mmCIF file of C-alpha atoms in Angstrom:
data_model
loop_
_atom_site.group_PDB
_atom_site.id
_atom_site.type_symbol
_atom_site.label_atom_id
_atom_site.label_comp_id
_atom_site.label_asym_id
_atom_site.label_seq_id
_atom_site.Cartn_x
_atom_site.Cartn_y
_atom_site.Cartn_z
ATOM 1 C CA MET A 28 -156.391 174.181 -180.987
ATOM 2 C CA SER A 29 -158.418 172.292 -179.273
ATOM 3 C CA THR A 30 -156.815 168.781 -180.141
ATOM 4 C CA ALA A 31 -153.661 170.063 -179.488
ATOM 5 C CA THR A 32 -154.205 171.763 -175.813
ATOM 6 C CA LYS A 33 -156.161 168.337 -175.147
ATOM 7 C CA GLN A 34 -153.419 166.249 -175.804
ATOM 8 C CA ALA A 35 -150.660 168.582 -174.263
ATOM 9 C CA LEU A 36 -152.714 167.910 -171.279
ATOM 10 C CA GLU A 37 -152.797 164.148 -171.644
ATOM 11 C CA SER A 38 -149.108 164.732 -172.003
ATOM 12 C CA SER A 39 -148.661 166.323 -169.045
ATOM 13 C CA LEU A 40 -150.850 163.620 -167.105
ATOM 14 C CA LYS A 41 -148.753 160.945 -168.308
ATOM 15 C CA ARG A 42 -145.665 162.750 -167.166
ATOM 16 C CA MET A 43 -147.140 163.641 -163.778
ATOM 17 C CA LEU A 44 -148.127 159.955 -163.427
ATOM 18 C CA LEU A 45 -144.309 158.546 -163.626
ATOM 19 C CA LYS A 46 -143.840 160.701 -160.383
ATOM 20 C CA LYS A 47 -146.877 160.412 -158.223
ATOM 21 C CA PRO A 48 -150.160 158.315 -158.068
ATOM 22 C CA LEU A 49 -153.440 159.887 -160.034
ATOM 23 C CA ASP A 50 -155.172 161.018 -156.583
ATOM 24 C CA LYS A 51 -152.038 163.079 -155.774
ATOM 25 C CA ILE A 52 -152.028 164.938 -159.110
ATOM 26 C CA THR A 53 -153.882 168.312 -159.124
ATOM 27 C CA ILE A 54 -155.258 170.296 -161.893
ATOM 28 C CA ARG A 55 -152.857 173.276 -160.812
ATOM 29 C CA ASP A 56 -150.098 170.640 -161.405
ATOM 30 C CA ILE A 57 -151.068 169.789 -164.747
ATOM 31 C CA THR A 58 -152.034 173.560 -165.988
ATOM 32 C CA GLU A 59 -148.864 174.960 -164.815
ATOM 33 C CA ASP A 60 -146.838 171.842 -166.457
ATOM 34 C CA CYS A 61 -148.634 172.837 -169.853
ATOM 35 C CA GLY A 62 -148.367 176.284 -169.360
ATOM 36 C CA ILE A 63 -152.029 176.968 -169.442
ATOM 37 C CA SER A 64 -154.437 178.419 -167.413
ATOM 38 C CA ARG A 65 -157.273 176.267 -165.055
ATOM 39 C CA MET A 66 -159.922 177.805 -167.340
ATOM 40 C CA THR A 67 -158.666 176.363 -170.170
ATOM 41 C CA PHE A 68 -158.437 173.132 -168.747
ATOM 42 C CA TYR A 69 -162.204 173.189 -167.574
ATOM 43 C CA TYR A 70 -162.911 174.407 -171.161
ATOM 44 C CA HIS A 71 -162.049 170.814 -172.226
ATOM 45 C CA PHE A 72 -162.861 168.761 -169.148
ATOM 46 C CA LYS A 73 -164.520 168.819 -166.054
ATOM 47 C CA ASP A 74 -161.990 166.960 -163.979
ATOM 48 C CA ILE A 75 -158.781 164.758 -163.870
ATOM 49 C CA TYR A 76 -160.922 161.775 -164.298
ATOM 50 C CA ASP A 77 -162.701 163.300 -167.342
ATOM 51 C CA LEU A 78 -158.752 164.103 -168.563
ATOM 52 C CA VAL A 79 -157.702 160.436 -167.807
ATOM 53 C CA GLU A 80 -161.258 158.898 -169.463
ATOM 54 C CA TRP A 81 -160.558 161.078 -172.780
ATOM 55 C CA SER A 82 -156.692 159.956 -172.824
ATOM 56 C CA CYS A 83 -157.975 155.961 -172.527
ATOM 57 C CA VAL A 84 -160.520 156.538 -175.278
ATOM 58 C CA GLU A 85 -157.986 158.236 -177.466
ATOM 59 C CA ASP A 86 -155.353 155.891 -177.113
ATOM 60 C CA ALA A 87 -157.856 153.316 -177.711
ATOM 61 C CA ALA A 88 -159.090 154.508 -180.760
ATOM 62 C CA ARG A 89 -155.559 155.139 -182.218
ATOM 63 C CA ALA A 90 -154.674 151.610 -181.053
ATOM 64 C CA LEU A 91 -158.107 150.039 -183.040
ATOM 65 C CA GLN A 92 -157.740 151.962 -185.958
ATOM 66 C CA GLY A 93 -159.578 149.968 -188.914
ATOM 67 C CA LYS A 94 -158.757 146.505 -187.046
ATOM 68 C CA LYS A 95 -162.558 145.821 -186.714
ATOM 69 C CA THR A 96 -163.204 143.056 -188.777
ATOM 70 C CA SER A 97 -162.883 139.094 -188.812
ATOM 71 C CA THR A 98 -159.628 138.911 -190.332
ATOM 72 C CA THR A 99 -157.775 141.847 -188.034
ATOM 73 C CA TRP A 100 -160.308 141.722 -184.769
ATOM 74 C CA SER A 101 -157.169 139.787 -182.968
ATOM 75 C CA GLU A 102 -154.541 142.216 -184.214
ATOM 76 C CA GLY A 103 -157.012 145.230 -182.574
ATOM 77 C CA LEU A 104 -156.965 143.074 -179.830
ATOM 78 C CA LEU A 105 -153.334 142.944 -179.513
ATOM 79 C CA GLN A 106 -153.048 146.391 -180.338
ATOM 80 C CA ILE A 107 -155.188 147.342 -177.693
ATOM 81 C CA PHE A 108 -153.238 145.098 -175.352
ATOM 82 C CA GLU A 109 -150.085 146.974 -176.615
ATOM 83 C CA ALA A 110 -151.474 150.298 -176.096
ATOM 84 C CA VAL A 111 -152.025 149.450 -172.296
ATOM 85 C CA LEU A 112 -149.019 148.075 -171.902
ATOM 86 C CA GLU A 113 -147.154 151.321 -173.191
ATOM 87 C CA ASN A 114 -149.257 153.327 -170.795
ATOM 88 C CA LYS A 115 -148.699 151.061 -167.876
ATOM 89 C CA PRO A 116 -147.791 153.542 -165.261
ATOM 90 C CA PHE A 117 -150.846 155.705 -166.473
ATOM 91 C CA ILE A 118 -153.200 152.628 -166.788
ATOM 92 C CA LEU A 119 -152.141 150.915 -163.271
ATOM 93 C CA ASN A 120 -152.541 154.372 -161.399
ATOM 94 C CA ALA A 121 -155.700 154.935 -163.069
ATOM 95 C CA TYR A 122 -156.731 151.415 -162.162
ATOM 96 C CA ARG A 123 -155.792 152.195 -158.738
ATOM 97 C CA CYS A 124 -157.415 155.515 -158.391
ATOM 98 C CA ILE A 125 -160.700 155.260 -160.178
ATOM 99 C CA SER A 126 -163.232 153.142 -159.770
ATOM 100 C CA ARG A 127 -163.312 149.628 -161.322
ATOM 101 C CA ASP A 128 -166.768 150.853 -162.559
ATOM 102 C CA GLN A 129 -165.648 153.307 -164.468
ATOM 103 C CA MET A 130 -162.281 151.289 -165.926
ATOM 104 C CA GLU A 131 -164.939 148.491 -167.222
ATOM 105 C CA ASN A 132 -166.755 150.650 -168.657
ATOM 106 C CA PHE A 133 -164.170 152.093 -170.648
ATOM 107 C CA LEU A 134 -162.913 148.858 -171.640
ATOM 108 C CA PHE A 135 -166.273 147.529 -172.377
ATOM 109 C CA GLU A 136 -166.633 150.357 -174.764
ATOM 110 C CA LEU A 137 -163.851 149.644 -176.504
ATOM 111 C CA THR A 138 -164.094 145.812 -176.943
ATOM 112 C CA TYR A 139 -167.867 146.070 -177.725
ATOM 113 C CA ASP A 140 -166.996 148.287 -180.511
ATOM 114 C CA LEU A 141 -164.116 145.657 -181.824
ATOM 115 C CA ILE A 142 -166.483 142.956 -181.525
ATOM 116 C CA ARG A 143 -169.724 144.614 -183.288
ATOM 117 C CA GLY A 144 -168.067 144.984 -185.889
ATOM 118 C CA VAL A 145 -166.877 141.558 -186.569
ATOM 119 C CA VAL A 146 -170.465 140.619 -185.867
ATOM 120 C CA GLU A 147 -171.648 143.003 -188.199
ATOM 121 C CA GLU A 148 -169.485 141.800 -191.050
ATOM 122 C CA GLN A 149 -169.966 137.836 -190.377
ATOM 123 C CA SER A 150 -173.964 138.194 -190.072
ATOM 124 C CA GLN A 151 -174.106 139.976 -193.936
ATOM 125 C CA GLY A 152 -176.662 137.701 -195.878
ATOM 126 C CA VAL A 153 -177.975 136.200 -192.365
ATOM 127 C CA HIS A 154 -181.180 136.926 -191.053
ATOM 128 C CA ILE A 155 -180.629 137.798 -187.552
ATOM 129 C CA SER A 156 -182.190 140.652 -185.303
ATOM 130 C CA GLU A 157 -180.122 143.623 -184.331
ATOM 131 C CA ALA A 158 -180.894 142.775 -180.641
ATOM 132 C CA ASP A 159 -179.314 139.041 -181.254
ATOM 133 C CA LYS A 160 -176.158 140.582 -182.883
ATOM 134 C CA ALA A 161 -176.009 143.340 -179.833
ATOM 135 C CA PHE A 162 -176.223 140.409 -177.579
ATOM 136 C CA ILE A 163 -173.426 138.542 -179.234
ATOM 137 C CA ALA A 164 -171.009 141.636 -178.818
ATOM 138 C CA GLU A 165 -172.222 141.921 -175.171
ATOM 139 C CA PHE A 166 -171.407 138.107 -174.637
ATOM 140 C CA TYR A 167 -168.073 138.475 -175.946
ATOM 141 C CA LYS A 168 -167.408 141.845 -175.029
ATOM 142 C CA TYR A 169 -167.319 140.678 -170.916
ATOM 143 C CA SER A 170 -164.867 137.741 -171.859
ATOM 144 C CA PHE A 171 -162.312 139.931 -173.240
ATOM 145 C CA VAL A 172 -162.849 142.881 -170.398
ATOM 146 C CA GLY A 173 -162.409 140.060 -167.752
ATOM 147 C CA ILE A 174 -159.239 138.731 -169.093
ATOM 148 C CA MET A 175 -157.740 142.197 -169.844
ATOM 149 C CA LEU A 176 -158.687 142.932 -166.298
ATOM 150 C CA ASP A 177 -157.103 140.205 -164.897
ATOM 151 C CA TRP A 178 -153.688 141.003 -166.872
ATOM 152 C CA ILE A 179 -154.076 144.441 -165.087
ATOM 153 C CA LYS A 180 -155.053 143.551 -161.899
ATOM 154 C CA GLN A 181 -151.877 141.401 -162.020
ATOM 155 C CA GLY A 182 -149.412 143.626 -162.892
ATOM 156 C CA MET A 183 -149.289 143.191 -166.925
ATOM 157 C CA HIS A 184 -146.491 140.808 -166.328
ATOM 158 C CA ALA A 185 -147.927 137.847 -168.544
ATOM 159 C CA ASP A 186 -147.345 137.896 -171.722
ATOM 160 C CA TYR A 187 -150.088 139.392 -173.596
ATOM 161 C CA GLN A 188 -149.056 137.729 -177.302
ATOM 162 C CA MET A 189 -150.015 134.727 -175.549
ATOM 163 C CA ILE A 190 -153.187 136.106 -174.051
ATOM 164 C CA VAL A 191 -154.545 137.263 -177.588
ATOM 165 C CA ASP A 192 -153.576 133.677 -179.192
ATOM 166 C CA LYS A 193 -155.652 131.962 -176.671
ATOM 167 C CA ILE A 194 -158.466 134.304 -177.255
ATOM 168 C CA SER A 195 -158.164 134.023 -181.018
ATOM 169 C CA THR A 196 -157.870 130.242 -180.420
ATOM 170 C CA THR A 197 -160.884 129.989 -178.588
ATOM 171 C CA MET A 198 -162.810 132.424 -180.576
ATOM 172 C CA ARG A 199 -162.039 130.818 -184.131
ATOM 173 C CA GLY A 200 -165.310 130.423 -185.961
ATOM 174 C CA ASN A 201 -167.319 130.966 -182.586
ATOM 175 C CA VAL A 202 -169.314 134.819 -183.762
ATOM 176 C CA PHE A 203 -170.254 133.286 -186.983
ATOM 177 C CA ARG A 204 -171.739 130.014 -185.012
ATOM 178 C CA SER A 205 -173.566 132.285 -182.462
ATOM 179 C CA ILE A 206 -175.066 134.322 -185.533
ATOM 180 C CA LYS A 207 -176.381 131.566 -186.949
ATOM 181 C CA ASN A 208 -177.398 129.690 -184.035
ATOM 182 C CA PHE A 209 -179.330 132.778 -183.500
ATOM 183 C CA ALA A 210 -180.753 132.618 -187.025
ATOM 184 C CA ASP A 211 -181.763 129.173 -186.877
ATOM 185 C CA LEU A 212 -183.847 129.987 -183.558
ATOM 186 C CA ALA A 213 -185.856 132.608 -186.075
#
C-alpha cells in the first residue's frame, strides 16, 4: 500500500506540473487530486521537494535496472537521458524550482552508481584501493552530470543519442586505463 500511495502522489504531481510550475503547487493540490489526506502525504514525504526527489530516484532506478556493467553502461546512460526526456515538464520544472545543488546531488548519486558498477567490474583481479576506485567513479561522474545538466539547461533539444554516443566514444577503454594507471602507482 505504501508504494502505491507514493506512486499515486508522484502521478498527481506530474499531472499538476503539466498545468503549473512546481512552486505554485501545494500539498493540498496533490492530496485533493489523489483523494488522500494531508497526513497521509506527510507520512510518506516531508514536503513537495522530498516527493520530487523520490520521483527522480524512482524513475532513475527503473531506467538503470541491470545496466551497470562495462558492456551495458552506455545503454544505462541512454536510458537515463530517455527517462529525463520522458518526464521533460517535470524535470524542467524541478530544474527551475529546486536548487542546482539538489539537482546535481540527485544526478551525482545516479551516475556514480552507474560508473561505480563499471569500475568494480573492470577492476576485478587488479590491485587497486577502494579509495582509488571511488576517485575514478567520482571523476567520470562529474563529466556525465555536467553534460546532462547542460542538456537540461538548454531545454533538452539536442539529440541525446548523439550525446551518449560521443560520451561512449570518449570513454571507450578509459575506465580500465584509469584503473591500470592507479594500479601501476601502487
